[in-house]
Tab-separated table of C-alpha atoms in Angstrom:
chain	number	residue	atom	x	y	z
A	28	UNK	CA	13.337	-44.482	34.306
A	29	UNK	CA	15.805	-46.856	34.693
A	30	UNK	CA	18.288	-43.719	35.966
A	31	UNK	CA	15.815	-43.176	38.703
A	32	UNK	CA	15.326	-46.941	39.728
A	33	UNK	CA	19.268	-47.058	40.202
A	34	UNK	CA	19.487	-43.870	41.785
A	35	UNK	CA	16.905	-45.019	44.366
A	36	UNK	CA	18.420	-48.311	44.771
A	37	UNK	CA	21.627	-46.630	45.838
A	38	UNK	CA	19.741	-44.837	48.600
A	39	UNK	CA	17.553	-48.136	49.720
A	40	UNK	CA	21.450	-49.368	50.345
A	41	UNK	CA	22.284	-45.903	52.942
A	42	UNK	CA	25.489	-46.647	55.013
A	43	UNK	CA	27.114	-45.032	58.224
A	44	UNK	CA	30.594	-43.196	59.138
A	45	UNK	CA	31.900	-43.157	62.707
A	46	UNK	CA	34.652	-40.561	63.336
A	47	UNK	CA	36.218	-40.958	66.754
A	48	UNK	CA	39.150	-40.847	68.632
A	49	UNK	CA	38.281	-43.638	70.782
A	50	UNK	CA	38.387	-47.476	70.019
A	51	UNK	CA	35.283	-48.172	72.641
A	52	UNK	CA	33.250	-45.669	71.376
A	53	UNK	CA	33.247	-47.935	68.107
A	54	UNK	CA	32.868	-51.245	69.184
A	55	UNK	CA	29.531	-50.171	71.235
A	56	UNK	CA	28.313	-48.411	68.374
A	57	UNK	CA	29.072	-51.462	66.446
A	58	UNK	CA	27.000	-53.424	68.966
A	59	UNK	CA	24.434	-50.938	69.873
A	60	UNK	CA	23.896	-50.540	65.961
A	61	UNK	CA	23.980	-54.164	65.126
A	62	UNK	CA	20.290	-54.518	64.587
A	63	UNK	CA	19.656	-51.998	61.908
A	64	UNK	CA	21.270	-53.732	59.748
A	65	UNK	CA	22.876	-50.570	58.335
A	66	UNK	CA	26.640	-51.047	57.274
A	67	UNK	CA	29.251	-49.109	59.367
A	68	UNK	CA	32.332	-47.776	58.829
A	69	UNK	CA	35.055	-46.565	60.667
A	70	UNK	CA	37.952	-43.613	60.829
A	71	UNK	CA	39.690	-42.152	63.837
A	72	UNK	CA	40.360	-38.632	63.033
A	73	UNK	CA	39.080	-35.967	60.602
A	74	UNK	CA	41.621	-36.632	57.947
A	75	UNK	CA	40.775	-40.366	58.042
A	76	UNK	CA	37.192	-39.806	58.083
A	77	UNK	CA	37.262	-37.076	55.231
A	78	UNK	CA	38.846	-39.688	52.682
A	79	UNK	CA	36.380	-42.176	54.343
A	80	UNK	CA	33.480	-40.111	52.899
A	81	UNK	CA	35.124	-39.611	49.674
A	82	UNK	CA	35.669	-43.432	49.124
A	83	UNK	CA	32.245	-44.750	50.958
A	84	UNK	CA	29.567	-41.911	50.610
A	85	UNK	CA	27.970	-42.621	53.931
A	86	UNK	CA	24.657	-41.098	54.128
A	87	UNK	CA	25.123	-40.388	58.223
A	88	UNK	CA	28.492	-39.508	59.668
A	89	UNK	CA	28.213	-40.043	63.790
A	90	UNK	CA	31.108	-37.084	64.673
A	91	UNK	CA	33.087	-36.360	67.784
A	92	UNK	CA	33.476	-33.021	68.379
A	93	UNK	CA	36.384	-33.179	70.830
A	94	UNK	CA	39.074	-35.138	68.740
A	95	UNK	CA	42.805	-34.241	68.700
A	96	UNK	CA	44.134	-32.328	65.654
A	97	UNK	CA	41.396	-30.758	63.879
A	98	UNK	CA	37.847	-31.110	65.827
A	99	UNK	CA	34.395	-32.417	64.647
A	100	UNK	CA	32.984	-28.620	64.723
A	101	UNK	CA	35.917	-27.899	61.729
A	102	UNK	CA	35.232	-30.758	60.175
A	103	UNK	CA	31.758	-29.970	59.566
A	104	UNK	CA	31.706	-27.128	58.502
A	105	UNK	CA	34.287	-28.280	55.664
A	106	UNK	CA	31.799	-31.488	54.780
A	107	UNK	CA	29.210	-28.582	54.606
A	108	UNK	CA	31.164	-26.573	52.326
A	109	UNK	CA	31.670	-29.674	49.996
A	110	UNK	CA	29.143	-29.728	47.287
A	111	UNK	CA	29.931	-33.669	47.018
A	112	UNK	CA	29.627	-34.110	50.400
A	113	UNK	CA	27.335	-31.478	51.758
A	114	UNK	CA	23.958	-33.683	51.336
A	115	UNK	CA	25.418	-36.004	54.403
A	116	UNK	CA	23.150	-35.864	57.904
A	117	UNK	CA	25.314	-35.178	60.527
A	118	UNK	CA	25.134	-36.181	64.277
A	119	UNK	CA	27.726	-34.984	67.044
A	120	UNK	CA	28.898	-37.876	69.699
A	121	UNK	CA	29.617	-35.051	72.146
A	122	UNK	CA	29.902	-34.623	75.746
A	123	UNK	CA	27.050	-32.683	77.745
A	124	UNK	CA	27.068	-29.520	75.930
A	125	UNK	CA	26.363	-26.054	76.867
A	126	UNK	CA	23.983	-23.741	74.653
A	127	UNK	CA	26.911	-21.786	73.585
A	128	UNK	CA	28.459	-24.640	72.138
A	129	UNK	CA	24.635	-26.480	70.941
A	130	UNK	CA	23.976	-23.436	68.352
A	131	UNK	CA	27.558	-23.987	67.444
A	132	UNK	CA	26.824	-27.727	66.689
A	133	UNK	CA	24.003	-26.849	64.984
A	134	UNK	CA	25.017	-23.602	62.872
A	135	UNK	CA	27.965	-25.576	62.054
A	136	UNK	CA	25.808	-27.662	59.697
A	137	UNK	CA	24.935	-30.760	61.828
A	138	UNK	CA	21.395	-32.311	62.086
A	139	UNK	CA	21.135	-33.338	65.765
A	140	UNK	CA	23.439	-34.766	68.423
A	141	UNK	CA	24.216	-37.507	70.842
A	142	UNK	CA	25.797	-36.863	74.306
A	143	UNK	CA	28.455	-39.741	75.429
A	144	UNK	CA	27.687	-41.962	77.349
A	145	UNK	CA	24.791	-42.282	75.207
A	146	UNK	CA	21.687	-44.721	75.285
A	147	UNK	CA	21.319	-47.548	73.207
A	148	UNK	CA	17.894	-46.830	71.866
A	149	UNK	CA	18.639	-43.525	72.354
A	150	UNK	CA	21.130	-43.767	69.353
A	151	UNK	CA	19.269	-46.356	67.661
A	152	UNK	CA	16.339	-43.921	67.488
A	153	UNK	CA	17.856	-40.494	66.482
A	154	UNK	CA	20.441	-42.622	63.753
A	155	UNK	CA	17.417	-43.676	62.229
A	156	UNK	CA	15.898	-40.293	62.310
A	157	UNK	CA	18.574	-39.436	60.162
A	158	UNK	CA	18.308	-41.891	57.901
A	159	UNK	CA	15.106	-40.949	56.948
A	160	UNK	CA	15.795	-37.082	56.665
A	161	UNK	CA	18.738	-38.268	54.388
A	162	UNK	CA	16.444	-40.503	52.486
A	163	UNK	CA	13.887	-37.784	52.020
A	164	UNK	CA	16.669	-35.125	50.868
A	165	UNK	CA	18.036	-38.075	48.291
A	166	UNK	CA	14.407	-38.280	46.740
A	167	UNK	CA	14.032	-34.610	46.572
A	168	UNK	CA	17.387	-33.973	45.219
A	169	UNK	CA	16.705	-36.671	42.380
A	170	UNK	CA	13.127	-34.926	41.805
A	171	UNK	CA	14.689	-31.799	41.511
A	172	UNK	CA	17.375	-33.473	39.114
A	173	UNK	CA	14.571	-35.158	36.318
A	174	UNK	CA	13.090	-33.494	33.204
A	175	UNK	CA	9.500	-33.393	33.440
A	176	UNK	CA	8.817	-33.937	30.401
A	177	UNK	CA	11.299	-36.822	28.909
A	178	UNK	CA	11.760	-38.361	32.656
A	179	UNK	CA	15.337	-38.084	32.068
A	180	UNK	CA	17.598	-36.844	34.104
A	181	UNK	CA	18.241	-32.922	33.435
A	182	UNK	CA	20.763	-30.486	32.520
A	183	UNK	CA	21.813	-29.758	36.618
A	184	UNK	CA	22.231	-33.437	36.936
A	185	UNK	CA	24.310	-33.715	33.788
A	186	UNK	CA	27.024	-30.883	35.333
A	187	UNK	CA	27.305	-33.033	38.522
A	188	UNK	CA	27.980	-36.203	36.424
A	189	UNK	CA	30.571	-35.017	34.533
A	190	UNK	CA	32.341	-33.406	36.786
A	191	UNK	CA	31.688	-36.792	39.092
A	192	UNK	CA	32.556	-38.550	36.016
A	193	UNK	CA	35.707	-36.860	35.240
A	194	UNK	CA	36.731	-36.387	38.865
A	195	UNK	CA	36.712	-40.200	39.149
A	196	UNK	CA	38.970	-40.538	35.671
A	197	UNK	CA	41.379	-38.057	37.229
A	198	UNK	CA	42.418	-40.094	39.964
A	199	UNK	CA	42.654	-43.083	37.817
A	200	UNK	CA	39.530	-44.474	37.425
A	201	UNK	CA	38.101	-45.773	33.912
A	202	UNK	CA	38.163	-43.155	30.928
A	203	UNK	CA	34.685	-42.347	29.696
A	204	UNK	CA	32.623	-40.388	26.738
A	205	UNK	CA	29.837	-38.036	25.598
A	206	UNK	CA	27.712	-37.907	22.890
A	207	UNK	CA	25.614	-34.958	22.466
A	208	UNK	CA	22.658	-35.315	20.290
A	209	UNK	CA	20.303	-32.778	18.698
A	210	UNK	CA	16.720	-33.539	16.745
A	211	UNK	CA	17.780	-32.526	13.433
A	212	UNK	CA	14.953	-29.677	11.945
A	213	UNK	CA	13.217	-29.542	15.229
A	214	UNK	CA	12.030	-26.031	15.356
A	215	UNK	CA	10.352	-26.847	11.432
A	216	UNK	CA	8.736	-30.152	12.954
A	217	UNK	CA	7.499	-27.670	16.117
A	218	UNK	CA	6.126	-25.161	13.886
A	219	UNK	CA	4.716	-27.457	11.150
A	220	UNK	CA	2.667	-29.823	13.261
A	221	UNK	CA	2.516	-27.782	16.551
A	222	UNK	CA	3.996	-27.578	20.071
A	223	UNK	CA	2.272	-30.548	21.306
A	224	UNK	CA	3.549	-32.761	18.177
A	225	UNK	CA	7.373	-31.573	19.203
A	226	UNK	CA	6.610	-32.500	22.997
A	227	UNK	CA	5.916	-35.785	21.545
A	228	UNK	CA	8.822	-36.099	19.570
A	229	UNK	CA	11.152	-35.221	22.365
A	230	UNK	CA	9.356	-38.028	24.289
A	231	UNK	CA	9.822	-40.486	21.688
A	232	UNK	CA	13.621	-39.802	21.395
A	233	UNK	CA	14.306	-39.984	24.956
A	234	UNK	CA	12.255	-43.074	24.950
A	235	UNK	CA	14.552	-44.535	22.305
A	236	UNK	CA	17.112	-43.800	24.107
A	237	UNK	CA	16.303	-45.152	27.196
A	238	UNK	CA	15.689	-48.628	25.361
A	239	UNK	CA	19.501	-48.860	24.147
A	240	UNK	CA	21.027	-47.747	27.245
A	241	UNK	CA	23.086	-50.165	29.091
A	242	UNK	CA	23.883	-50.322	33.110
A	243	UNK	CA	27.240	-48.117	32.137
A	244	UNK	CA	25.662	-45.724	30.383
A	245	UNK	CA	23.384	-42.410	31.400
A	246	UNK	CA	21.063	-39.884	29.392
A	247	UNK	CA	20.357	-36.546	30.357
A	248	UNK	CA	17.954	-33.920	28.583
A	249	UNK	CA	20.691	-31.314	28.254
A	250	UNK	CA	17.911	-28.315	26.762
A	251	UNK	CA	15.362	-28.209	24.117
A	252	UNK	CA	16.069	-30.392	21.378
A	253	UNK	CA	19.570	-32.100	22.579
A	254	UNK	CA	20.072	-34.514	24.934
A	255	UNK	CA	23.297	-36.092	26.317
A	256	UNK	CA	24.729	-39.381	26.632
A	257	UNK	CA	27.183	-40.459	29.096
A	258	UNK	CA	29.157	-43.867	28.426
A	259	UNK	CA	31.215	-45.059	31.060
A	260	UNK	CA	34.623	-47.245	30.267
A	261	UNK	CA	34.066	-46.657	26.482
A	262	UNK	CA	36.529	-45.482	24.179
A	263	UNK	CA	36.184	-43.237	21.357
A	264	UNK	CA	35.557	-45.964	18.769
A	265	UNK	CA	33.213	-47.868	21.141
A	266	UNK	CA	31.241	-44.709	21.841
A	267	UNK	CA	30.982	-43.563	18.205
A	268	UNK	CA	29.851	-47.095	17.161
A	269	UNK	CA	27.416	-46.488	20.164
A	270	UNK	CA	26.076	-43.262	19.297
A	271	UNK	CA	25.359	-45.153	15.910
A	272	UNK	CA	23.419	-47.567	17.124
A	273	UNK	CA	21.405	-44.550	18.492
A	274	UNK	CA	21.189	-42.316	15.633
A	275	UNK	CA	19.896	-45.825	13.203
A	276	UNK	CA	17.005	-46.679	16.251
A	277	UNK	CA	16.041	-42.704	15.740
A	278	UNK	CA	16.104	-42.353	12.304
A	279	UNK	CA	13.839	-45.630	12.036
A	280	UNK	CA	10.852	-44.121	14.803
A	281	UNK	CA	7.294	-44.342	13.256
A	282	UNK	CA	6.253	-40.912	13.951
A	283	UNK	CA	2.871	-39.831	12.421
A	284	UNK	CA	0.429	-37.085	12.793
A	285	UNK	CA	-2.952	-37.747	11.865
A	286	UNK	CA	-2.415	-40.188	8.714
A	287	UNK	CA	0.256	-38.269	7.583
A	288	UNK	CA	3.823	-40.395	8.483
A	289	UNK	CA	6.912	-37.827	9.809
A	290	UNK	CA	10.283	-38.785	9.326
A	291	UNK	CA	13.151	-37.605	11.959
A	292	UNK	CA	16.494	-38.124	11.959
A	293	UNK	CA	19.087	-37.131	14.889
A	294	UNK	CA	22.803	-35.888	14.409
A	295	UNK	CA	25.615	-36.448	17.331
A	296	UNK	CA	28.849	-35.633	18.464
A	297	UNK	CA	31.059	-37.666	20.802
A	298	UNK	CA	34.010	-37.251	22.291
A	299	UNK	CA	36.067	-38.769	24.937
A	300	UNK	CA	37.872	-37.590	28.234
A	301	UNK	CA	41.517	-38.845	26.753
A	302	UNK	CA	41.345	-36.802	23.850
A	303	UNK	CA	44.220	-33.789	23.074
A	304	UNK	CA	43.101	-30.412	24.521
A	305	UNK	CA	40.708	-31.750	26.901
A	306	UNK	CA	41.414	-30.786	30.626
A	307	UNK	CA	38.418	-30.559	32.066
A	308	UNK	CA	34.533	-30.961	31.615
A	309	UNK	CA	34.397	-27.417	29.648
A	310	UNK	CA	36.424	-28.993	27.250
A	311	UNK	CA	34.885	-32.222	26.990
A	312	UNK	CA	31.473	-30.780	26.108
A	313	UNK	CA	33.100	-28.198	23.538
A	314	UNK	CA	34.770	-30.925	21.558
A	315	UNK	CA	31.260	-32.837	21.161
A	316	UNK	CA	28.997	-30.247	20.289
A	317	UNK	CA	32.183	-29.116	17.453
A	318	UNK	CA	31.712	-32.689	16.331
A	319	UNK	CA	28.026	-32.674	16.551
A	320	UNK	CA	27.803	-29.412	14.946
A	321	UNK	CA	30.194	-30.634	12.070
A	322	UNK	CA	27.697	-33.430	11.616
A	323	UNK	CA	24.830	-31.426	10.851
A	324	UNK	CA	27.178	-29.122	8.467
A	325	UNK	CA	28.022	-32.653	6.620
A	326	UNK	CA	24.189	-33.411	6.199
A	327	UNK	CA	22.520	-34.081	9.113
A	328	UNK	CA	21.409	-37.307	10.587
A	329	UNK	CA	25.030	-38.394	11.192
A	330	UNK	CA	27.514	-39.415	14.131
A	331	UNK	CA	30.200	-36.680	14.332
A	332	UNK	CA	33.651	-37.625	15.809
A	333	UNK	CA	35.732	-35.257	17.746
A	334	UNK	CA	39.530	-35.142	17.533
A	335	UNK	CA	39.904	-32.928	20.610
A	336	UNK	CA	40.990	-29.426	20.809
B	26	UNK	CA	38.482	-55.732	96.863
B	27	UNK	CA	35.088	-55.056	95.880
B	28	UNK	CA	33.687	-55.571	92.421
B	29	UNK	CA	32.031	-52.988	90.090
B	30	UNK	CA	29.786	-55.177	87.432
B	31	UNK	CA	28.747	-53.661	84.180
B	32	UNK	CA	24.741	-52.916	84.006
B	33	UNK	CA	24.790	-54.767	81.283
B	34	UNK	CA	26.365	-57.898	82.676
B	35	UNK	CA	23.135	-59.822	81.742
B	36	UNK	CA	22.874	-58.635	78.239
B	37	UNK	CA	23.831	-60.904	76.058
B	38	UNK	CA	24.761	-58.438	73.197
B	39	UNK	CA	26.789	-57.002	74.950
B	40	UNK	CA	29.102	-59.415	77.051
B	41	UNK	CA	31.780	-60.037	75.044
B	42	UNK	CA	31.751	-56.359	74.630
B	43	UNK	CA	32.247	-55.548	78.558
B	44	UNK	CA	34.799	-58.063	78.721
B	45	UNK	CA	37.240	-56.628	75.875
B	46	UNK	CA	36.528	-53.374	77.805
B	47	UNK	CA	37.323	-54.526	81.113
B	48	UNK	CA	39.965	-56.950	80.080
B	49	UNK	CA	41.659	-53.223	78.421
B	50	UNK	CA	41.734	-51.748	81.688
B	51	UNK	CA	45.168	-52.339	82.743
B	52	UNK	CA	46.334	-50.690	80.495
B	53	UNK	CA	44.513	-47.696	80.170
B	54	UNK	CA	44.868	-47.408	84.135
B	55	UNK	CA	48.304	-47.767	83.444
B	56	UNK	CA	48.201	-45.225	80.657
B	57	UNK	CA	46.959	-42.579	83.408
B	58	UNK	CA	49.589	-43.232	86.230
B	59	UNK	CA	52.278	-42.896	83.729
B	60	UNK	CA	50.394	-39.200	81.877
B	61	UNK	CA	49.716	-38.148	85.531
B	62	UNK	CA	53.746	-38.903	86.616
B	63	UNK	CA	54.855	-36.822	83.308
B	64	UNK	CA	54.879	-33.048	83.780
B	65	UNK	CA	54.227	-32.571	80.564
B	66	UNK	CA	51.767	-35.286	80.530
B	67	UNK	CA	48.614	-33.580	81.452
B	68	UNK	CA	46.934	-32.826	77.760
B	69	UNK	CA	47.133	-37.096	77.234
B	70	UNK	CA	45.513	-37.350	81.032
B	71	UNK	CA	42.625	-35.053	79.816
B	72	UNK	CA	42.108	-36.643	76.500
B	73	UNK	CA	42.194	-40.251	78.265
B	74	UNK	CA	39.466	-39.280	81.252
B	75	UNK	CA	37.890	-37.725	78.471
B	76	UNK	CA	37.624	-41.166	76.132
B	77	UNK	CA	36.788	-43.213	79.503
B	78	UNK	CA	33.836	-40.441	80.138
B	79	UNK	CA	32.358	-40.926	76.535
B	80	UNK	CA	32.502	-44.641	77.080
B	81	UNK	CA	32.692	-46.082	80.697
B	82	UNK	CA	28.721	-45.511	80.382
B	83	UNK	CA	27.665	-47.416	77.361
B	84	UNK	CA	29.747	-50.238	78.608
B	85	UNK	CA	27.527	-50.162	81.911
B	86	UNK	CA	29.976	-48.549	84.098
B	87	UNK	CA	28.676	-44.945	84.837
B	88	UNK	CA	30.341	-44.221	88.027
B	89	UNK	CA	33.215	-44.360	85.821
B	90	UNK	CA	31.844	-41.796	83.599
B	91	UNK	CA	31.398	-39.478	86.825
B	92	UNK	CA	34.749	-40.006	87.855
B	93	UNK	CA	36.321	-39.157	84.473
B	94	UNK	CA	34.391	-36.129	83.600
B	95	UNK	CA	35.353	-35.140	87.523
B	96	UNK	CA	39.564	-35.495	86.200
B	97	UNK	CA	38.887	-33.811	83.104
B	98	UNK	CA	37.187	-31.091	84.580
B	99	UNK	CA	39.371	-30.029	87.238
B	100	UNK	CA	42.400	-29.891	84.851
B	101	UNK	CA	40.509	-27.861	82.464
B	102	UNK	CA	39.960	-25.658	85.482
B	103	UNK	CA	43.995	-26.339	85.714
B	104	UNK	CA	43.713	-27.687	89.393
B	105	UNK	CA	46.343	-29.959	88.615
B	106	UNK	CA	46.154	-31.083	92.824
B	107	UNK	CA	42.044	-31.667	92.516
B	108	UNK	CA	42.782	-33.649	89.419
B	109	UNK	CA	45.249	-36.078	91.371
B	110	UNK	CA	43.207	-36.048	94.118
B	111	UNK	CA	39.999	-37.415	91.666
B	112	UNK	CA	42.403	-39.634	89.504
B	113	UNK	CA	42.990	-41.571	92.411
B	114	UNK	CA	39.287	-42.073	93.127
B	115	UNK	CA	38.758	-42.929	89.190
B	116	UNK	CA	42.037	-45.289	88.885
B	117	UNK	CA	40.433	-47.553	92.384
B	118	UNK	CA	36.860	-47.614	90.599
B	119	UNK	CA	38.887	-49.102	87.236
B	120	UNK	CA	40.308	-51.764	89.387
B	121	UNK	CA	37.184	-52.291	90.600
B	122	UNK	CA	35.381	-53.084	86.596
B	123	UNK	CA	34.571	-56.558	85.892
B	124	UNK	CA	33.156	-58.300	83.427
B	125	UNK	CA	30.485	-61.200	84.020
B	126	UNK	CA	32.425	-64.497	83.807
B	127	UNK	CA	32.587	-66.501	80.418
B	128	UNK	CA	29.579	-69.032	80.201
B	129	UNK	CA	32.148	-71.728	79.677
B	130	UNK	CA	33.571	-71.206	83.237
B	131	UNK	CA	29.958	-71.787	84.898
């Protein structure tokens, strides 16, 4: 579960946005805040404090509602509309606020509020408040995220990291590649030696996988017999040479039932975000199940190699 | 003149803090004279007595607060002459701030 370790790590490190207009209001929460130990950073408008999120991922944004140019209310709601923002807690700095403008705040998409001047321990206690909602939606998101049976990550989680993934490359980031893999004669194996004896097998492979994966790299259960495998920074060559590796520690699993020994072998397709004809995610995934589909038309229990659309 | 200290003049997180605020107050009081002189200054005098509102407070000056929500209110009301007549009182309690002295003076 080395997926889930990191992912958990990442939220044991949780981090905090302050959007205001006004220069005091951020040195006192830099001072009132100080103890928590909880890294801050800072924008002074909503188009500031939008790319803020993008670049940091704060996991609490402390917003101003009455800022010049577009207001915290607006800007809110448009974090709240962001799938890759949307899972950020909220809390208003705000004036004292009538009810009107309260079930605003809070229909809006925001978690709680501050009024200005606020308290020190005041702050101190509803920021952490939020920190732990945050923290509890992170672990529930990542539960709802993991393949019960393989522990891997599953097919909802794979969509978001592409599209993370490729979102990231866009912009200039480093390029990055897929192999898709599929149990070669699965249903044959699940009908021979029974459902439990294919639960096991999927088990095995995803525990093989696990093994060879490296910091860079991420596995997913995509659906029944085929699984995913993202590498990040690789090339084509590197990721082929890769999914190689992986097909020889599959191909050499002791499986056995009762005395009897199994053999099972595993064919892949990989592809890369720089190839021809690939524009988005769609794309990506097309060209390597094509190549992983030409590898079990070649034999099975092969690495296939797409040359893009 | 008389002196308006911080509340939190004895906290010692928060004393250089009070004195960066208090040492910006010329400024900003100057900032207000000059938003209050423009006729087309009033939206900047709102959005400055709004700032000092949100802040004065957690600094340990809360009259200030009082005052500034008092400006900002009356020109949201648009009682331009109310708002003059409160700016005055919120520009002499500004003068008034001060920060506890640095512990190297003493």
């Amino acid at each position: 579960m080395a997926d889930l370790e990191a992912h958990m790590d990442k939220t044991d490190a949780q981090s905090i946005l302050v959007i205001d207009d006004s220069a005091d209001i951020h040195h006192l929460i830099d001072a009132r805040l100080k103890s928590e130990g909880v890294p801050i950073h800072h924008a002074h408008d909503a188009y500031s404090g939008l790319q803020a999120m993008r670049e940091f991922r704060p996991d609490l944004v402390l917003l101003d509602i009455d800022m010049p140019g577009r207001d915290g209310l607006a800007l809110c709601r448009e974090i709240k509309d962001d799938p890759t923002l949307s899972s950020i807690v909220i809390i208003f700095l705000t004036g004292n606020l009538d009810v009107e403008t309260k079930v605003k705040a809070f229909d809006s998409g925001a978690t709680d509020y501050v009024t200005k001047p606020f308290d020190a321990v005041e702050l101190r206690a509803r920021v952490r408040s939020g920190l732990r909602t945050k923290r509890y939606l992170d672990m529930l998101a990542s539960q709802s995220q993991i393949d019960g049976l393989t522990g891997l990550w599953n097919r909802s989680r794979f969509d978001a990291v592409l599209e993370e993934e490729h979102a990231l490359w866009l912009r200039g980031g480093r390029s990055f590649a897929l192999a898709m893999l599929d149990i070669d004669h699965f249903k044959l194996l699940n009908d021979t030696y029974g459902h439990p004896f294919g639960d096991e097998v999927l088990r095995r492979v995803a525990d093989t996988i696990k093994v060879g994966l490296r910091q860079s790299e991420t596995a997913f259960r995509y659906g029944g017999e085929e699984f995913g495998v993202v590498f990040r920074g690789l090339d084509l060559d590197s990721a082929v040479r890769a999914a190689e590796r992986l097909r020889l520690s599959i191909a050499g699993l002791p499986l056995a039932m009762g005395s009897k020994s199994v053999s099972m072998t595993a064919s892949l397709g990989v592809a890369s975000v720089d190839l021809p004809g690939v524009s988005g995610v769609n794309d990506l995934v097309a060209c390597a199940d094509k190549a992983l589909y030409d590898a079990k038309r070649a034999g099975r229990n092969r690495v296939g190699r797409s040359a893009g659309r | 003149m008389n002196r308006l200290l911080s509340l939190f003049a004895d906290d010692p997180d928060m004393t250089e803090l009070v004195r960066g605020f208090v040492a910006r107050m010329p400024a900003r009081i100057e900032e207000m004279r000059a938003a209050a002189a423009d006729p087309n200054g009033e939206e900047l005098l709102r959005r400055l007595a709004h700032q000092l509102k949100g802040s004065a407070g957690g600094y340990g000056f809360p009259t200030i607060t009082d005052a500034a929500g008092k400006v900002e209110d009356a020109l949201k009301r648009g009682q331009r002459e109310e708002a003059l007549t409160d700016l005055d009182v919120l520009l002499g309690l500004c003068r008034q701030a001060s920060a506890p002295a640095a512990s190297s003076d003493g």
